[in-house]
PDB file of C-alpha atoms in Angstrom:
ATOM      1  CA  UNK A 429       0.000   0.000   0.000  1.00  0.00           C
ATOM      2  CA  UNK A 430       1.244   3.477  -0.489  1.00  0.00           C
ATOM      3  CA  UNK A 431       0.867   5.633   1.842  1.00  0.00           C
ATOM      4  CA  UNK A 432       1.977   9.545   2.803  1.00  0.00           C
ATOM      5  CA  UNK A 433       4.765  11.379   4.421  1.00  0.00           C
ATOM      6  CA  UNK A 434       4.586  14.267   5.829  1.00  0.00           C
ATOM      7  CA  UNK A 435       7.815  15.450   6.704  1.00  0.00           C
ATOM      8  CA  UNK A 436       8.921  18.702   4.967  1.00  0.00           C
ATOM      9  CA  UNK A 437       6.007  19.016   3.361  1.00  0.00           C
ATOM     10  CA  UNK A 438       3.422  19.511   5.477  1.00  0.00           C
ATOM     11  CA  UNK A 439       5.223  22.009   7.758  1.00  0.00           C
ATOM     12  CA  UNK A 440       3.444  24.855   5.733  1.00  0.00           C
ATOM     13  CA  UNK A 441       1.962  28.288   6.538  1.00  0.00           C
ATOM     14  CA  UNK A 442      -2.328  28.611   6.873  1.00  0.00           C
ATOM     15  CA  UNK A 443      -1.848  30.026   3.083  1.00  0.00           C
ATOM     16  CA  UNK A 444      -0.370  27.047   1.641  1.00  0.00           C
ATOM     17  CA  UNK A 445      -3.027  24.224   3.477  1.00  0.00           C
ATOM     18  CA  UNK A 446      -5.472  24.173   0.675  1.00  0.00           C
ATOM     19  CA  UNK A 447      -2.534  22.691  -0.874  1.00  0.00           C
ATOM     20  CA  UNK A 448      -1.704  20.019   1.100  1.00  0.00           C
ATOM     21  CA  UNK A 449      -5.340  19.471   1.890  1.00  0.00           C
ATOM     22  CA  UNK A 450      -5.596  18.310  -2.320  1.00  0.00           C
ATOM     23  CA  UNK A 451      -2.218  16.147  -1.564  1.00  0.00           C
ATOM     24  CA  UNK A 452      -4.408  14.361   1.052  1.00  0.00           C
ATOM     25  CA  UNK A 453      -7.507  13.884  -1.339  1.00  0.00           C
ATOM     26  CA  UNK A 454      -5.812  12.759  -3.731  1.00  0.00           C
ATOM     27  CA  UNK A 455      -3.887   9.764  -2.003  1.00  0.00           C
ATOM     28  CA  UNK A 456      -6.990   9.365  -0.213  1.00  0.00           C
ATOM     29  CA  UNK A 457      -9.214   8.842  -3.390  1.00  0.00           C
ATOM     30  CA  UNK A 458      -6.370   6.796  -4.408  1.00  0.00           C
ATOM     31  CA  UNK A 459      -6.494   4.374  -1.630  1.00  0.00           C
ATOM     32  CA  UNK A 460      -3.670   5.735   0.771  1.00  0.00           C
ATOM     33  CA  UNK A 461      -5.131   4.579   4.379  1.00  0.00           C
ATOM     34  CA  UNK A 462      -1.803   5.231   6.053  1.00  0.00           C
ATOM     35  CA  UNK A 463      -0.949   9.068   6.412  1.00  0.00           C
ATOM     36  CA  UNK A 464       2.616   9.307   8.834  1.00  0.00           C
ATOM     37  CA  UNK A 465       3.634  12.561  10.632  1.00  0.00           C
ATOM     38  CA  UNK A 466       5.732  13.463  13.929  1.00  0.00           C
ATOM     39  CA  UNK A 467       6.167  16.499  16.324  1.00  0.00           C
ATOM     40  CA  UNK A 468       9.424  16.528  14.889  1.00  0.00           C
ATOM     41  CA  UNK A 469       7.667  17.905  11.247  1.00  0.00           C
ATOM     42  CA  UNK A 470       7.236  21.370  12.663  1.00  0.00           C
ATOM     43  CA  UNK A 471       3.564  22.206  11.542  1.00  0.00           C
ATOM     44  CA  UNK A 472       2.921  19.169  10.316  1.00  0.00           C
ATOM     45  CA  UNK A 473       0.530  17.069  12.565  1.00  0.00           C
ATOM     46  CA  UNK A 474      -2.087  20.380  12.929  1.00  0.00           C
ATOM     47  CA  UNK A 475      -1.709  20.810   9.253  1.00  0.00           C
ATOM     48  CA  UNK A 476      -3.109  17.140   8.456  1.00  0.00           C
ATOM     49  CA  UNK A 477      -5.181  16.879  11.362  1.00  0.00           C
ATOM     50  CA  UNK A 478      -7.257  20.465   9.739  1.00  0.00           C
ATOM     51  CA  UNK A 479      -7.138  18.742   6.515  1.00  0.00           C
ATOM     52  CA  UNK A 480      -8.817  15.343   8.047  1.00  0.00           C
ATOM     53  CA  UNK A 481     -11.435  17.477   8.756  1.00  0.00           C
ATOM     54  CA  UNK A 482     -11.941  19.922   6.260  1.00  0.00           C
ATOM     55  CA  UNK A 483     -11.625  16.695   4.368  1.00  0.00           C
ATOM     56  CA  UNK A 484     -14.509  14.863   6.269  1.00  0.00           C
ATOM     57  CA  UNK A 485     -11.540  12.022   6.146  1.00  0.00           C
ATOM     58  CA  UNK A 486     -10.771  10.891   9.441  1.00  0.00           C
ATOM     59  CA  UNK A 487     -12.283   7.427   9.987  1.00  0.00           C
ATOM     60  CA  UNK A 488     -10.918   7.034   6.454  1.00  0.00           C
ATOM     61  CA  UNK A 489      -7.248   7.359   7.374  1.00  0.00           C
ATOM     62  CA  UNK A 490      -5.257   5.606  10.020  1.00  0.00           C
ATOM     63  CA  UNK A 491      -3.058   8.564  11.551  1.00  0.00           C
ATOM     64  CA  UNK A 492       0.838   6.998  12.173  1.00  0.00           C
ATOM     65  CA  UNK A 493       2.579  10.042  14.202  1.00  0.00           C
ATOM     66  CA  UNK A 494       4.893   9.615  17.191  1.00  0.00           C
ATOM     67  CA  UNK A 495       6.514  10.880  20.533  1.00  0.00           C
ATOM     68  CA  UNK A 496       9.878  12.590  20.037  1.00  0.00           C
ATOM     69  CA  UNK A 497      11.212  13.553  23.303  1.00  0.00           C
ATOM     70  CA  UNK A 498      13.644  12.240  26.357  1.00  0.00           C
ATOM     71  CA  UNK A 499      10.838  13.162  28.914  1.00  0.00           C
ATOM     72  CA  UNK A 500       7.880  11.247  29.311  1.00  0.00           C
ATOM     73  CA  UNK A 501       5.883  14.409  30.247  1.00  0.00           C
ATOM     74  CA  UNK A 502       6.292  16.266  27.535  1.00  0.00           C
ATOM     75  CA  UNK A 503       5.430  12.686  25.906  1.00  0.00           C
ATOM     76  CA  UNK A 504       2.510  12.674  27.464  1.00  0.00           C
ATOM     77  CA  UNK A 505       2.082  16.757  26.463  1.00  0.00           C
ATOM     78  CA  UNK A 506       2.834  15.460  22.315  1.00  0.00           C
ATOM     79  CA  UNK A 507       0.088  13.080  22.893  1.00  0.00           C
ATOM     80  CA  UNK A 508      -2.551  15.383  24.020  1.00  0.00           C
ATOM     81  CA  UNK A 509      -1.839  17.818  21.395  1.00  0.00           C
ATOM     82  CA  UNK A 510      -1.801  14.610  19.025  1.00  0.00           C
ATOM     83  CA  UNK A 511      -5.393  13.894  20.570  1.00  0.00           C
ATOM     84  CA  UNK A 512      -6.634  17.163  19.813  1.00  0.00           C
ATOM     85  CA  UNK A 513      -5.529  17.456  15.958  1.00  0.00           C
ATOM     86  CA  UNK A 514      -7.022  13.955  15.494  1.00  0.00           C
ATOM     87  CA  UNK A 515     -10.643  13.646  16.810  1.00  0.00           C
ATOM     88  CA  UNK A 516      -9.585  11.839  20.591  1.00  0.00           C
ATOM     89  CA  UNK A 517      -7.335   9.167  18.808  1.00  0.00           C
ATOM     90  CA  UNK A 518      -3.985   8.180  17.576  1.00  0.00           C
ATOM     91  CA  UNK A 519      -4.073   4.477  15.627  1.00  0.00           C
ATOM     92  CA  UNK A 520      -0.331   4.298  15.652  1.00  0.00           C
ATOM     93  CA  UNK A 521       2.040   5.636  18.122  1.00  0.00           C
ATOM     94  CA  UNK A 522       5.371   5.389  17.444  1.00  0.00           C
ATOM     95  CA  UNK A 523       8.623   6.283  19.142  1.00  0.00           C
ATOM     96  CA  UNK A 524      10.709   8.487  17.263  1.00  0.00           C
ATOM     97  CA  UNK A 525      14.268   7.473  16.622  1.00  0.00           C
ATOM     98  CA  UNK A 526      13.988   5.042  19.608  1.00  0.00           C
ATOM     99  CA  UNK A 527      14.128   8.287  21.493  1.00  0.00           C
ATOM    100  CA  UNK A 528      14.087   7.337  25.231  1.00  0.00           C
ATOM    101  CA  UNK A 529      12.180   4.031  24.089  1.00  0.00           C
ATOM    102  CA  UNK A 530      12.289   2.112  27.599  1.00  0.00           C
ATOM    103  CA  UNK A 531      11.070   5.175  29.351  1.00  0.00           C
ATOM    104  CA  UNK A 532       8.036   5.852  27.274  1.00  0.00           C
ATOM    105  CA  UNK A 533       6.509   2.064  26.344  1.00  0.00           C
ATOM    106  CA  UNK A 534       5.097   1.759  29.899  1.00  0.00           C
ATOM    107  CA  UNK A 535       2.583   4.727  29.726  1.00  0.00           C
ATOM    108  CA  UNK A 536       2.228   4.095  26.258  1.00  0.00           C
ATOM    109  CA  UNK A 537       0.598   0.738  27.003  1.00  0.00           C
ATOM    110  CA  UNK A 538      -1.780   2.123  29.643  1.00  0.00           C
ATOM    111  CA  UNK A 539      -2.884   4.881  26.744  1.00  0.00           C
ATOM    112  CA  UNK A 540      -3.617   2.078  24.140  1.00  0.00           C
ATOM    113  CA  UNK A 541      -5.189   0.030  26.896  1.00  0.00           C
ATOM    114  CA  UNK A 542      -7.328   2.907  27.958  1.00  0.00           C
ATOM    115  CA  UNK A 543      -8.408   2.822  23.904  1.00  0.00           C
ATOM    116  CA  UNK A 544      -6.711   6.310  23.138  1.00  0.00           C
ATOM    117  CA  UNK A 545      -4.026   4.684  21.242  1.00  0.00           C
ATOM    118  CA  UNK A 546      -4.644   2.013  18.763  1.00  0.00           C
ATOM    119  CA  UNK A 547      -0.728   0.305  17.824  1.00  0.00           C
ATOM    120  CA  UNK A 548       2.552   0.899  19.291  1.00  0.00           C
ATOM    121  CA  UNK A 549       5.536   1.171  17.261  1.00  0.00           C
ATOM    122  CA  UNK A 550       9.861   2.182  16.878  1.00  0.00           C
ATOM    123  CA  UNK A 551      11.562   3.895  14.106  1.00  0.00           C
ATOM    124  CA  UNK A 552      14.891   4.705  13.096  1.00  0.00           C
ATOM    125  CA  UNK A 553      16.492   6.357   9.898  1.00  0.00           C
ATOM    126  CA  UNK A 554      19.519   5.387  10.653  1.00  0.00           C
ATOM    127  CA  UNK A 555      21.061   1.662   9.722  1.00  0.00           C
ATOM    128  CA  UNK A 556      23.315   1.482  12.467  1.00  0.00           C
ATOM    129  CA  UNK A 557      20.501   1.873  14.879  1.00  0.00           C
ATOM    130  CA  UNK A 558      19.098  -1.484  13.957  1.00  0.00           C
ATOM    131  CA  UNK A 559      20.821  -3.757  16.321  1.00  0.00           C
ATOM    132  CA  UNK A 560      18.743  -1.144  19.300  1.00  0.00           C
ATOM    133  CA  UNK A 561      15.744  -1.511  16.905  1.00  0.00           C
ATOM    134  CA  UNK A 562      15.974  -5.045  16.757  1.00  0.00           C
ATOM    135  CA  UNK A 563      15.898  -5.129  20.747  1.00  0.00           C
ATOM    136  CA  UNK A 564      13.039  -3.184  20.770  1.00  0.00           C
ATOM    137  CA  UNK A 565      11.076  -5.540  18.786  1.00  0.00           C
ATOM    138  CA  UNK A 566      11.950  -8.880  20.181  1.00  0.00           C
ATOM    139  CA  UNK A 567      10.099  -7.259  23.618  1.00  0.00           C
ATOM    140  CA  UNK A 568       6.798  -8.406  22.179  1.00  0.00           C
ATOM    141  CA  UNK A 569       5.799  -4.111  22.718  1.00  0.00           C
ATOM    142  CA  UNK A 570       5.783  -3.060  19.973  1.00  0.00           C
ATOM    143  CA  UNK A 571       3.218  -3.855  16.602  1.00  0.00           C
ATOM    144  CA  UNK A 572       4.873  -1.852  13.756  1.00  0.00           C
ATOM    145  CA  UNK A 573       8.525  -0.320  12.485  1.00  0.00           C
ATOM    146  CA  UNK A 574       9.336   2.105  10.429  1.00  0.00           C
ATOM    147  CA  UNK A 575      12.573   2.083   8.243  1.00  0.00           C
ATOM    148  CA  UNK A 576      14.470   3.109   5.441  1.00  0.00           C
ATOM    149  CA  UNK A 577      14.439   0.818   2.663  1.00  0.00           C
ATOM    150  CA  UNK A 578      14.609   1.594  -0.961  1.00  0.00           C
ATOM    151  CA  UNK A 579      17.324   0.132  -3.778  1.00  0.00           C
ATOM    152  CA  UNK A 580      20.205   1.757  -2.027  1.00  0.00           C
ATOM    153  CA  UNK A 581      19.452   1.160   1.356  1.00  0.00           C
ATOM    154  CA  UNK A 582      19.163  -2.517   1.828  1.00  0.00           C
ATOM    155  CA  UNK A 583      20.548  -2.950   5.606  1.00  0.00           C
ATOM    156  CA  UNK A 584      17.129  -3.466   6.633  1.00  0.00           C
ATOM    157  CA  UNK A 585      16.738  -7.101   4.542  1.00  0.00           C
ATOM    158  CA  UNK A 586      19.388  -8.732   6.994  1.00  0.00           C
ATOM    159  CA  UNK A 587      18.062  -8.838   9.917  1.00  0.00           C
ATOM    160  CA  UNK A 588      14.710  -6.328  10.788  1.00  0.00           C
ATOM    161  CA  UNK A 589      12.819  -7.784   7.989  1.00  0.00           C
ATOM    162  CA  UNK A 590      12.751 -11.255   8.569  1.00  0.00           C
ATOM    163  CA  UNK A 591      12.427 -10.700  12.262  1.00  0.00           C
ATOM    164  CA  UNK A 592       9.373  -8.564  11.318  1.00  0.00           C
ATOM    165  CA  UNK A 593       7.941 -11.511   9.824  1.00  0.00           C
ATOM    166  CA  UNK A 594       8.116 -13.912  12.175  1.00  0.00           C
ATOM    167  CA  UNK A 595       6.824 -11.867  15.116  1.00  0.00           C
ATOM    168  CA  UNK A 596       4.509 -10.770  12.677  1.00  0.00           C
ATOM    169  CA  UNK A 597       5.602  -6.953  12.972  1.00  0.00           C
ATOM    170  CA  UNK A 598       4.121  -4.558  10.160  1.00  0.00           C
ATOM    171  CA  UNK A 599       6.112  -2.316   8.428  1.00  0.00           C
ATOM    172  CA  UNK A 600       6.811   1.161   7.328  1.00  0.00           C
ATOM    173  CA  UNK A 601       9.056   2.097   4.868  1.00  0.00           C
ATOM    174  CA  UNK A 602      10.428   5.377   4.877  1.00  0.00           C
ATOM    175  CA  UNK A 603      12.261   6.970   2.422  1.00  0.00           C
ATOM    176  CA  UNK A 604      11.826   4.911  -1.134  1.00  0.00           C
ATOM    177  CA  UNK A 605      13.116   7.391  -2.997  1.00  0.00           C
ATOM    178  CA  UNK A 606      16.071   8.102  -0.863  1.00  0.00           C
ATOM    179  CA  UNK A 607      15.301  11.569   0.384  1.00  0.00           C
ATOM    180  CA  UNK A 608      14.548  12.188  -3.740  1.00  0.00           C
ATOM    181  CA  UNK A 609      18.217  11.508  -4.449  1.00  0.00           C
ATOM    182  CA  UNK A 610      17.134   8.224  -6.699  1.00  0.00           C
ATOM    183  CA  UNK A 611      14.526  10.551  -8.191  1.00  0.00           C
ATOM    184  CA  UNK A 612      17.438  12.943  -9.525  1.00  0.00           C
ATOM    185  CA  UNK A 613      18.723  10.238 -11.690  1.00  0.00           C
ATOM    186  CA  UNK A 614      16.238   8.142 -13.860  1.00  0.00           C
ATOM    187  CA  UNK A 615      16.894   5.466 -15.808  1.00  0.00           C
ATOM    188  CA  UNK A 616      17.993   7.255 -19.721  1.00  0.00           C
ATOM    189  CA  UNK A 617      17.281   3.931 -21.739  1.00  0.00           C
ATOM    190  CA  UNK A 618      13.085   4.241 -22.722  1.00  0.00           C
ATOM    191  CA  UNK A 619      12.887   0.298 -22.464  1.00  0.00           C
ATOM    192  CA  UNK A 620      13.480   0.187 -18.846  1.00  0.00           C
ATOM    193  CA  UNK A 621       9.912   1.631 -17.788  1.00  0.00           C
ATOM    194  CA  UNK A 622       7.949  -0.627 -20.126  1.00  0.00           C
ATOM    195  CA  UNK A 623       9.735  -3.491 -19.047  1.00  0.00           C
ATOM    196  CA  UNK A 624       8.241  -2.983 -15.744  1.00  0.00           C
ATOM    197  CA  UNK A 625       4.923  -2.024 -16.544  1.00  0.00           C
ATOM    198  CA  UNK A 626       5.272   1.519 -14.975  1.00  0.00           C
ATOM    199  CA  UNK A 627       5.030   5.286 -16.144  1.00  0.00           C
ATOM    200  CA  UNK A 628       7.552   6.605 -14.280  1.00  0.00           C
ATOM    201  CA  UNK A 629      10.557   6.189 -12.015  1.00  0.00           C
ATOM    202  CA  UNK A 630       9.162   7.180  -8.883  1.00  0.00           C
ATOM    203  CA  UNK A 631       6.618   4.176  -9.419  1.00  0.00           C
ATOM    204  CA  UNK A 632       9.726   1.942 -10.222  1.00  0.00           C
ATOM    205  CA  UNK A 633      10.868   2.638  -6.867  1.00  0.00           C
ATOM    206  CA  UNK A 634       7.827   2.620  -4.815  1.00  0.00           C
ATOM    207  CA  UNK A 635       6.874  -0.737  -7.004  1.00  0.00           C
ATOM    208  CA  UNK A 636      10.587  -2.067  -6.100  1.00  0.00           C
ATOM    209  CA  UNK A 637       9.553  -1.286  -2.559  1.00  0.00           C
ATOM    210  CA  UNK A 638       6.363  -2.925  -2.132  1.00  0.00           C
ATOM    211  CA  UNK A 639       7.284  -5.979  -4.431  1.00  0.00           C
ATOM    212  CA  UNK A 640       8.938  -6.816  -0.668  1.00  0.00           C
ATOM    213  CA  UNK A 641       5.869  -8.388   0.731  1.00  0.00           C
ATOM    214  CA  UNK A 642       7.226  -7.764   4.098  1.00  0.00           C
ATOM    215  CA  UNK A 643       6.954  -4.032   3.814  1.00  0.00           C
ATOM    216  CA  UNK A 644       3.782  -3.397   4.522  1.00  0.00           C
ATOM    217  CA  UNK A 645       3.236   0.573   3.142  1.00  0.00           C
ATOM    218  CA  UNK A 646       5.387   2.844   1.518  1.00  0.00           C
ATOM    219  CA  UNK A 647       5.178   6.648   2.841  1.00  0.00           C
ATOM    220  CA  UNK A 648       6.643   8.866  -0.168  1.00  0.00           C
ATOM    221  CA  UNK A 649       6.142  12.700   0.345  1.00  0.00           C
ATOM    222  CA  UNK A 650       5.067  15.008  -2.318  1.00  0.00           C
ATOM    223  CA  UNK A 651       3.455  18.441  -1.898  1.00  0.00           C
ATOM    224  CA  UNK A 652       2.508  18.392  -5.448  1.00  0.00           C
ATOM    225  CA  UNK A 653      -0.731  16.772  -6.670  1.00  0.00           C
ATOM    226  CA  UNK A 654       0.261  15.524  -9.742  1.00  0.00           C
ATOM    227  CA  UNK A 655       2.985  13.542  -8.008  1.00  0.00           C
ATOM    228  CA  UNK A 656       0.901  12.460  -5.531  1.00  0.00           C
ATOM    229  CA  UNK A 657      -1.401  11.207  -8.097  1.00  0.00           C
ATOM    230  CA  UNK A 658       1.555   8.904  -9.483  1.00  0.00           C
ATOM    231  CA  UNK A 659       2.782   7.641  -6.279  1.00  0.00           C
ATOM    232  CA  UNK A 660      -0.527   6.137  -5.348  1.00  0.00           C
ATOM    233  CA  UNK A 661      -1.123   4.571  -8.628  1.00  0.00           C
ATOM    234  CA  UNK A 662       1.461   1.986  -7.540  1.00  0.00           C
ATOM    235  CA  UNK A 663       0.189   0.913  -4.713  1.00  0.00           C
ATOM    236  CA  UNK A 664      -1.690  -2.176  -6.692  1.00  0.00           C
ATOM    237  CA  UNK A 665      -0.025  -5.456  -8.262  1.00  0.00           C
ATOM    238  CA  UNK A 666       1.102  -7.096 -10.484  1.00  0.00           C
ATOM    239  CA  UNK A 667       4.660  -6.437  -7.894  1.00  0.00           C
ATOM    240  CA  UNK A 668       7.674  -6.697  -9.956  1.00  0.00           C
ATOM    241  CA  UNK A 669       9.481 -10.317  -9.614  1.00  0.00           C
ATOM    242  CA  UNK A 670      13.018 -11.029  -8.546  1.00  0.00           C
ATOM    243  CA  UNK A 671      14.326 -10.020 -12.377  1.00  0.00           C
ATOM    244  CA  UNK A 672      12.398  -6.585 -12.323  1.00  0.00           C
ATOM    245  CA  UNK A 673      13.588  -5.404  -8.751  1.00  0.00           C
ATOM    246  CA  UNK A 674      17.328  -6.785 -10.146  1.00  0.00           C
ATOM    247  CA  UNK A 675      16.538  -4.129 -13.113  1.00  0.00           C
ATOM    248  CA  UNK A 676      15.542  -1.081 -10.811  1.00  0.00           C
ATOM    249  CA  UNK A 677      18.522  -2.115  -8.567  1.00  0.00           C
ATOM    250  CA  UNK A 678      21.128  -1.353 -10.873  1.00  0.00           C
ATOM    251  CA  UNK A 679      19.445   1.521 -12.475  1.00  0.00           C
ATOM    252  CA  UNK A 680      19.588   2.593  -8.902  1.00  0.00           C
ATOM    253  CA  UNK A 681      22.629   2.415  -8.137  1.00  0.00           C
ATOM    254  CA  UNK A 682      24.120   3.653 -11.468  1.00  0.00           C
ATOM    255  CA  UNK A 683      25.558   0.480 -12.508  1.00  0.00           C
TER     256      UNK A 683
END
């Protein structure tokens, strides 16, 4: 599934939310369910949860956003806030970076047990984080995880994706197109896109993505409508098979 990032791109002044209010329909029409955000976006969470409603969208949408803090009272001040931008409930909480992770899963528990929160879940954007990420998960505490993972960052495959799979952990990749650094370089031969049954490159890469049936939904960020248009449009199969992802890989990586 494809989903939506916020970050960047949502951290816009009251003149520019019509904007990213038309981002939002747009995945939404699409099929996007999954919409991720953080404190750590700057405007970001108030910015989607106005569009939610201007949107009528809510129940549509689960809302992914997280606690990014060392102190669990100003946790506890993010999730309020987080309450109040989405109509009285969060369906995943994550903690950001792994930021102060032991000190925040206890009263994160008693929120999802009181019904405020719906899953729990760790991310990192950093690969050599994943050995503390990896901890996290085999604690049973968690329900979801949000990476990196796109052609040229693969650390992920070793060890946090086949974990995720057998403790039946979903998945969040962040970053397919590599912060828009695979975006820069496209593939110059015109067979390559037909071969893989896309329109464009940035549907190569989400397709390479979610042709890992592990990952569970991609969250690309766009502020632009038309892209967000193609991003969702390869949310649905036929995924790409073993030769296909091969063929994005070493466009990819410029080999």
């Amino acid at each position: 599934m494809i989903g939506l990032g916020t970050w960047n791109v949502f951290d816009v002044s009251s003149r520019h939310e019509a904007e990213t209010a038309a981002v939002l329909r747009t995945h939404v029409d699409g099929g996007t369910r999954l919409v991720d955000t953080s404190p750590m976006y700057g405007r970001a969470e108030g910015v989607l949860g106005r569009a939610l409603a201007v949107l009528g969208a809510r129940v549509e949408v689960v809302v992914a956003t997280k606690i990014w803090t060392p102190s669990p009272e100003e946790g506890r001040a993010q999730l309020e806030a987080q309450l109040g931008a989405f109509g009285g409930r969060v369906d995943v909480e994550q903690i950001h970076n792994l930021v102060a992770w032991r000190e925040h899963l206890g009263w994160l528990e008693a929120e999802r047990d009181a019904g405020r929160i719906g899953l729990l879940g760790a991310t990192h954007y950093r690969e050599d984080a994943f050995e503390e990420l990896v901890a996290v998960m085999r604690t049973g505490r968690v329900q979801s995880i949000q990476v990196p993972y796109n052609p040229v960052q693969r650390r992920c495959e070793r060890e946090v994706l086949p974990l995720a799979a057998e403790l039946g952990i979903g998945v969040i990749a962040m970053r397919p197109f590599a912060e828009g650094s695979l975006l820069r370089r496209p593939p110059d031969d015109p067979a390559v896109l037909p071969a893989l049954g896309v329109e464009t490159w940035a549907q190569a890469l989400l397709g390479w993505c979610l042709s890992d049936r592990r990952i569970a939904v991609a969250i690309p960020a766009t502020s632009r409508v038309e892209h967000a248009a193609s991003n969702v449009a390869a949310g649905d199969p036929p995924w790409f098979d073993d030769d296909q992802r091969a063929l994005v890989e070493r466009w990819a990586s410029g080999s």
